[in-house]
Coordinates of N, CA and C in Angstrom, one line a residue:
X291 N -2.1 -14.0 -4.8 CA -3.3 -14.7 -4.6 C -4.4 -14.1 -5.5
X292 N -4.4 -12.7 -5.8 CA -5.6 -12.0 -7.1 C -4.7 -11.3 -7.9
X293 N -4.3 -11.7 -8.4 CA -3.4 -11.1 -9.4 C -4.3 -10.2 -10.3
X294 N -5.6 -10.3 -10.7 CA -6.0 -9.6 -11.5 C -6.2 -8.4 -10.9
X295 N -7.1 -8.6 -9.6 CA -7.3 -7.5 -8.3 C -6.1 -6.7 -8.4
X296 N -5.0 -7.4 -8.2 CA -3.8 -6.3 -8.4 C -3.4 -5.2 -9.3
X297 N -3.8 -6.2 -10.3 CA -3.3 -5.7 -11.7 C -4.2 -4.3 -12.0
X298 N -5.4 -4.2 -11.8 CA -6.1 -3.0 -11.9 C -6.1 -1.8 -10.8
X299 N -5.3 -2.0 -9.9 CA -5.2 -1.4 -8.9 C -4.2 -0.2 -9.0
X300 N -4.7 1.3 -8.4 CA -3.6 2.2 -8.4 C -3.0 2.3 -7.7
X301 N -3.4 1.8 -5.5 CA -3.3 2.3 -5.1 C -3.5 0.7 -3.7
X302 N -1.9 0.1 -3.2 CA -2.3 -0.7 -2.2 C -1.9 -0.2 -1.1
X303 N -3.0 -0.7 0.2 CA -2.6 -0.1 1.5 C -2.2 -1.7 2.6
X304 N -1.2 -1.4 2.6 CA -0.5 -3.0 3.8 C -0.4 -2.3 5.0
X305 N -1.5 -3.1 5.4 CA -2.4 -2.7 7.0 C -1.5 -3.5 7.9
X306 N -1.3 -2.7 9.4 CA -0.5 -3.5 10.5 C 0.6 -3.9 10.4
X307 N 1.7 -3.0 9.4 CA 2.8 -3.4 9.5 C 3.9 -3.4 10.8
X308 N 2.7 -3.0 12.0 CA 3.7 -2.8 13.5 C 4.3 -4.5 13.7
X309 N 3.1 -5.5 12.9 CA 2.9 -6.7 13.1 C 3.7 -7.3 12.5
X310 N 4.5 -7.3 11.8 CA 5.2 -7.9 10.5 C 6.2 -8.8 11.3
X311 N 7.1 -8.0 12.2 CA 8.5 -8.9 12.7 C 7.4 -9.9 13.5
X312 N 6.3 -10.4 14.0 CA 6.1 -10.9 14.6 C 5.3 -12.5 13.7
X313 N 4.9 -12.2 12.2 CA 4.5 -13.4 11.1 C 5.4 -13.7 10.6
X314 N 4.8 -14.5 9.8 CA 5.6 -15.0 8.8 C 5.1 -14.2 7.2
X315 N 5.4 -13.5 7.3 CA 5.1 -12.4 5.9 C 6.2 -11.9 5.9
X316 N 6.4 -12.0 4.0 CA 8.0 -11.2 4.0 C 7.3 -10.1 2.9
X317 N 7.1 -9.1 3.3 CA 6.8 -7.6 2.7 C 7.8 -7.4 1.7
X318 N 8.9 -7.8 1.1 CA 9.4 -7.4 0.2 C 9.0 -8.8 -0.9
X319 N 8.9 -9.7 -0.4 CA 8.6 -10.4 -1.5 C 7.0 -10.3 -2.1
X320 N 5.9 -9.9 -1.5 CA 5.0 -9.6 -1.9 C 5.0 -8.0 -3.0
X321 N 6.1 -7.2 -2.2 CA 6.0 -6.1 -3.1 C 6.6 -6.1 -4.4
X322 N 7.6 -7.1 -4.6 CA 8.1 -7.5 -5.9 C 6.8 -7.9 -6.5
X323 N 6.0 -9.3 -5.8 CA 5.2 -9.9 -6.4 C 4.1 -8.8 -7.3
X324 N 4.2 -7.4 -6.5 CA 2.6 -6.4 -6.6 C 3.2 -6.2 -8.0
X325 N 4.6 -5.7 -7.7 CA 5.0 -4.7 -9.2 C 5.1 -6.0 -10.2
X326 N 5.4 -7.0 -10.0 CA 5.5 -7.9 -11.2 C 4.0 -8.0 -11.9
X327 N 2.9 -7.9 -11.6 CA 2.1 -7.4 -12.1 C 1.5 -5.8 -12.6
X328 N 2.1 -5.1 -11.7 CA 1.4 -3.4 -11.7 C 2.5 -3.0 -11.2
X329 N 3.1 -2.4 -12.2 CA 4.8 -1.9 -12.0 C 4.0 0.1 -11.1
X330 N 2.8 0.0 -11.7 CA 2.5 1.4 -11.1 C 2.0 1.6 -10.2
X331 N 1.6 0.5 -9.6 CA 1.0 0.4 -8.1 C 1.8 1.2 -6.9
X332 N 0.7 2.3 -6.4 CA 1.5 3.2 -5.3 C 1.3 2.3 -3.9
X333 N 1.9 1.8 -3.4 CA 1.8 1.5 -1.9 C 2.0 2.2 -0.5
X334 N 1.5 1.8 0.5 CA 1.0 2.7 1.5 C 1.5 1.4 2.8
X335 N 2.2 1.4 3.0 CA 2.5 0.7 4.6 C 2.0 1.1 5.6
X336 N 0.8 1.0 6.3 CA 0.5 1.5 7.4 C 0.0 0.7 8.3
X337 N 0.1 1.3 10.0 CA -0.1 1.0 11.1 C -0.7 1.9 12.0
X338 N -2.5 1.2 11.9 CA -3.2 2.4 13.0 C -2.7 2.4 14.3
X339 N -2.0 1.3 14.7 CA -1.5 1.6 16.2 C -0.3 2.2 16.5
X340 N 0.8 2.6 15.4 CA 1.8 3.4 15.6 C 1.6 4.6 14.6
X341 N 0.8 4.6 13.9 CA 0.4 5.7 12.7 C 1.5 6.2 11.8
X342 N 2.5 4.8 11.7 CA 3.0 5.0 10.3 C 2.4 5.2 9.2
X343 N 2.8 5.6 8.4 CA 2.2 5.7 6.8 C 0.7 6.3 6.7
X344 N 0.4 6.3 8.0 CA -1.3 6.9 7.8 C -1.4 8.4 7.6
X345 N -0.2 9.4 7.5 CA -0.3 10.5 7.4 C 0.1 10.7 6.0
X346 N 0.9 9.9 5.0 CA 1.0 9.8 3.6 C -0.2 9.3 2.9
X347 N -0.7 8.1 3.2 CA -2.2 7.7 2.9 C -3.0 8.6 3.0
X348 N -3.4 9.6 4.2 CA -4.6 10.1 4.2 C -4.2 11.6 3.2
X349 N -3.1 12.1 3.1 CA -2.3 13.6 2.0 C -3.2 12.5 0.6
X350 N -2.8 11.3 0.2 CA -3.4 10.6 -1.3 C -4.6 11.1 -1.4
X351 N -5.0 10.7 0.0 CA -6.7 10.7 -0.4 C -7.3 11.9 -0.9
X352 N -6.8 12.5 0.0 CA -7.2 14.7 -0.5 C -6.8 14.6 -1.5
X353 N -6.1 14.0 -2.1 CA -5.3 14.4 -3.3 C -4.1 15.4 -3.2
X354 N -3.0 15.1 -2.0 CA -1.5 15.9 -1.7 C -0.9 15.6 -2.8
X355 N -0.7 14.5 -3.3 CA 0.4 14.4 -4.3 C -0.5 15.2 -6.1
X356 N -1.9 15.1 -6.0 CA -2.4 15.4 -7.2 C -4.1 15.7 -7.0
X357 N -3.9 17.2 -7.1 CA -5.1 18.1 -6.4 C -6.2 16.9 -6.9
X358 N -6.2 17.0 -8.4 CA -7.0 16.3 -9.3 C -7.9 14.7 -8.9
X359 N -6.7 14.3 -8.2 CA -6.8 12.9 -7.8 C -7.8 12.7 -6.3
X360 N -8.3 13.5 -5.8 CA -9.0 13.3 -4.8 C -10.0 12.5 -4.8
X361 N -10.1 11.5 -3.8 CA -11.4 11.0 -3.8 C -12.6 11.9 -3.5

């Protein structure tokens, strides 16, 4: 749907994926769609109500993978 949005993006976060078996969203086909634009796009799957992925996303933010990278 923003392909451009995408295209400049380093970094997507897919909120509520506790919710997924319960829509109609198919998460792999959107993630094809991300990289077919932004093959370097890091993605973040997370769920505040089971706190998947929220402990990888929040290491990003500090900058765990790259001191430098900190917001």
């Amino acid at each position: 749907k923003y392909p451009l949005m995408f295209r400049a993006v380093d970094v997507v976060v897919v909120n509520k994926v506790d919710l997924l078996p319960h829509l109609d969203v198919d998460l792999d086909r959107f993630l094809a769609n991300l990289h077919a634009v932004n093959p370097a796009a890091r993605v973040f799957p997370v769920s505040a109500r089971t706190g998947e992925g929220v402990a990888d996303w929040c290491d990003w933010l500090v900058g765990g993978d790259d001191p430098d990278a900190a917001l």
